[in-house]
C-alpha positions as protocol buffer text, in pm:
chain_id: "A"
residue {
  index: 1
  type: UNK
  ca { x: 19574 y: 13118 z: 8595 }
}
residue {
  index: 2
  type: UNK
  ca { x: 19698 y: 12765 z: 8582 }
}
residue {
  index: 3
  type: UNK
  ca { x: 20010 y: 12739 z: 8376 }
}
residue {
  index: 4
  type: UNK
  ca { x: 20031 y: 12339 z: 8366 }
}
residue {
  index: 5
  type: UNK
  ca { x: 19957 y: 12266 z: 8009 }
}
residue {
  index: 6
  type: UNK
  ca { x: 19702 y: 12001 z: 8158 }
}
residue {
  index: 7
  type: UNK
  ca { x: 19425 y: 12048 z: 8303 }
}
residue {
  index: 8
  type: UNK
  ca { x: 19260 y: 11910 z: 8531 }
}
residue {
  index: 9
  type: UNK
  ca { x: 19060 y: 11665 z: 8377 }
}
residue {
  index: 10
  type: UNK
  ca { x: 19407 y: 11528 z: 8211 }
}
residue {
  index: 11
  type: UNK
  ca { x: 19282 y: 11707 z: 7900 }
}
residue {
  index: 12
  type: UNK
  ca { x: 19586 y: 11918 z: 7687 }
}
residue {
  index: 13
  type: UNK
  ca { x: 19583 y: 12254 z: 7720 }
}
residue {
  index: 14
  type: UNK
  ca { x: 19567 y: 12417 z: 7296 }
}
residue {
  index: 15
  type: UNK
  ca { x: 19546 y: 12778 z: 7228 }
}
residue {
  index: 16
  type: UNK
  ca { x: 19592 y: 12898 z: 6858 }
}
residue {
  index: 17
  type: UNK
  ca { x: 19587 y: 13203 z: 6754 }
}
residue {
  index: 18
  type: UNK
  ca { x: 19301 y: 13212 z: 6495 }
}
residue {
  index: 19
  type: UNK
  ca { x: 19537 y: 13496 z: 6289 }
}
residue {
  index: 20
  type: UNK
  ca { x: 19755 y: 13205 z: 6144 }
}
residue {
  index: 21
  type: UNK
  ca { x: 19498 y: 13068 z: 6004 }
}
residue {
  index: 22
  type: UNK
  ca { x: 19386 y: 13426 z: 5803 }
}
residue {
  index: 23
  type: UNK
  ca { x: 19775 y: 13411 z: 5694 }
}
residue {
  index: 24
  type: UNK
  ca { x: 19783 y: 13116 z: 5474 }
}
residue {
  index: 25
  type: UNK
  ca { x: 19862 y: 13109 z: 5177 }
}
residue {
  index: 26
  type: UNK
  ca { x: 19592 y: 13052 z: 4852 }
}
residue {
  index: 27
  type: UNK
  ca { x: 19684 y: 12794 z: 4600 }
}
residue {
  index: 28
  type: UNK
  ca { x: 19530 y: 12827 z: 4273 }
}
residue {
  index: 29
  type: UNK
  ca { x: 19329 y: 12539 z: 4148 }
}
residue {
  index: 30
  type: UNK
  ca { x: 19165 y: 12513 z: 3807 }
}
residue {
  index: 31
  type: UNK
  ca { x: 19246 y: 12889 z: 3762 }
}
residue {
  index: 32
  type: UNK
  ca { x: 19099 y: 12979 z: 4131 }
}
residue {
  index: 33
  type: UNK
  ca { x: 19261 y: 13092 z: 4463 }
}
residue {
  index: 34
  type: UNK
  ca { x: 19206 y: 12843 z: 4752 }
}
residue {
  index: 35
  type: UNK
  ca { x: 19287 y: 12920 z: 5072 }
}
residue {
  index: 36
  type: UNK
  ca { x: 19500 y: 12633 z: 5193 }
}
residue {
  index: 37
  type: UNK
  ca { x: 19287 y: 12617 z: 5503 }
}
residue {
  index: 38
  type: UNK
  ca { x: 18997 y: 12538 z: 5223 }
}
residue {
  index: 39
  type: UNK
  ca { x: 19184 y: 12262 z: 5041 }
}
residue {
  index: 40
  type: UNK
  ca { x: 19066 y: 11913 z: 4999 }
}
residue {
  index: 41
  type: UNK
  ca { x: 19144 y: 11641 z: 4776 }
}
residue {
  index: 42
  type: UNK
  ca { x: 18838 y: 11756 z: 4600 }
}
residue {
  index: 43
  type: UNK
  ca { x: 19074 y: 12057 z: 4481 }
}
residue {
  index: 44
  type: UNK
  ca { x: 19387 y: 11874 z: 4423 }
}
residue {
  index: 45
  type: UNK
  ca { x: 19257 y: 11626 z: 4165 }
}
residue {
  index: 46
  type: UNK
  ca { x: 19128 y: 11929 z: 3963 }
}
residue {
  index: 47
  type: UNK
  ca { x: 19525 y: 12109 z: 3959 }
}
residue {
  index: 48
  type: UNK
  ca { x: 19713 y: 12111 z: 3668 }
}
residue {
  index: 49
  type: UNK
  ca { x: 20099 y: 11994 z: 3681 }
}
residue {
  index: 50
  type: UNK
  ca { x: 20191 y: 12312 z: 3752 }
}
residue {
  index: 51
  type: UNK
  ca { x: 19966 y: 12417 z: 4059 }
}
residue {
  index: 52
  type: UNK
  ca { x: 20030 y: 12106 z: 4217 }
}
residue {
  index: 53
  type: UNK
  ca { x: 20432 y: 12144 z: 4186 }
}
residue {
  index: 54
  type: UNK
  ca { x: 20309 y: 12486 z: 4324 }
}
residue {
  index: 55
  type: UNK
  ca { x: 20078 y: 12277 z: 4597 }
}
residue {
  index: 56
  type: UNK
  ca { x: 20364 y: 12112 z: 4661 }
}
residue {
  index: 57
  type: UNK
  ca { x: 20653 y: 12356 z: 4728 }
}
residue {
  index: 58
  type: UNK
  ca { x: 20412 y: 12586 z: 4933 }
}
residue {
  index: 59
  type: UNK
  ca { x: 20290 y: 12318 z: 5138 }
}
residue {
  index: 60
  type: UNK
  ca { x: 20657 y: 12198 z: 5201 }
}
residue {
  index: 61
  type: UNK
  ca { x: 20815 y: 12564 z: 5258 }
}
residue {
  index: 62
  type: UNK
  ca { x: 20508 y: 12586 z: 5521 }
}
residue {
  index: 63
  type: UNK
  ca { x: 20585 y: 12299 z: 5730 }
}
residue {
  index: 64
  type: UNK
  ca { x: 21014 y: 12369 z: 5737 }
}
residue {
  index: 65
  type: UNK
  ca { x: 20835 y: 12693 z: 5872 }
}
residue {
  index: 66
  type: UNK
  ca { x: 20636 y: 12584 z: 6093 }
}
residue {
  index: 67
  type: UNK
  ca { x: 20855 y: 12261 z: 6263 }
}
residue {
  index: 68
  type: UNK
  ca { x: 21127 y: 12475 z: 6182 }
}
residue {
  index: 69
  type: UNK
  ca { x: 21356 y: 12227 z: 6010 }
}
């Protein structure tokens, strides 16, 4: 197996394991659970105040987790 993150076509190299996406967190909008994978800004301009200060917080909590800041 070829370890160089390029290939050889110059193309990167992604592998992601599909599992982080089934571990995302839902969001409720208008009263429903959205996956956060599902989210669009169809959803958002349906939120109350409170589930998008909820939007928000998750989505910022999830990217200090995942860039690790």
């Amino acid at each position: 197996m070829n370890d160089d993150p390029m290939n050889q076509n110059g193309n990167n190299n992604i592998n992601v394991d599909m599992n982080f996406f089934n571990h995302l967190p839902f969001i409720r909008v208008n009263g429903h659970l959205v996956s956060l994978i599902d989210l669009s800004d169809e959803h958002i301009v349906k939120m109350n105040d409170m589930e998008k200060q909820d939007y928000i917080r998750t989505a910022q909590q999830l990217y200090a987790t995942v860039f690790d800041i």
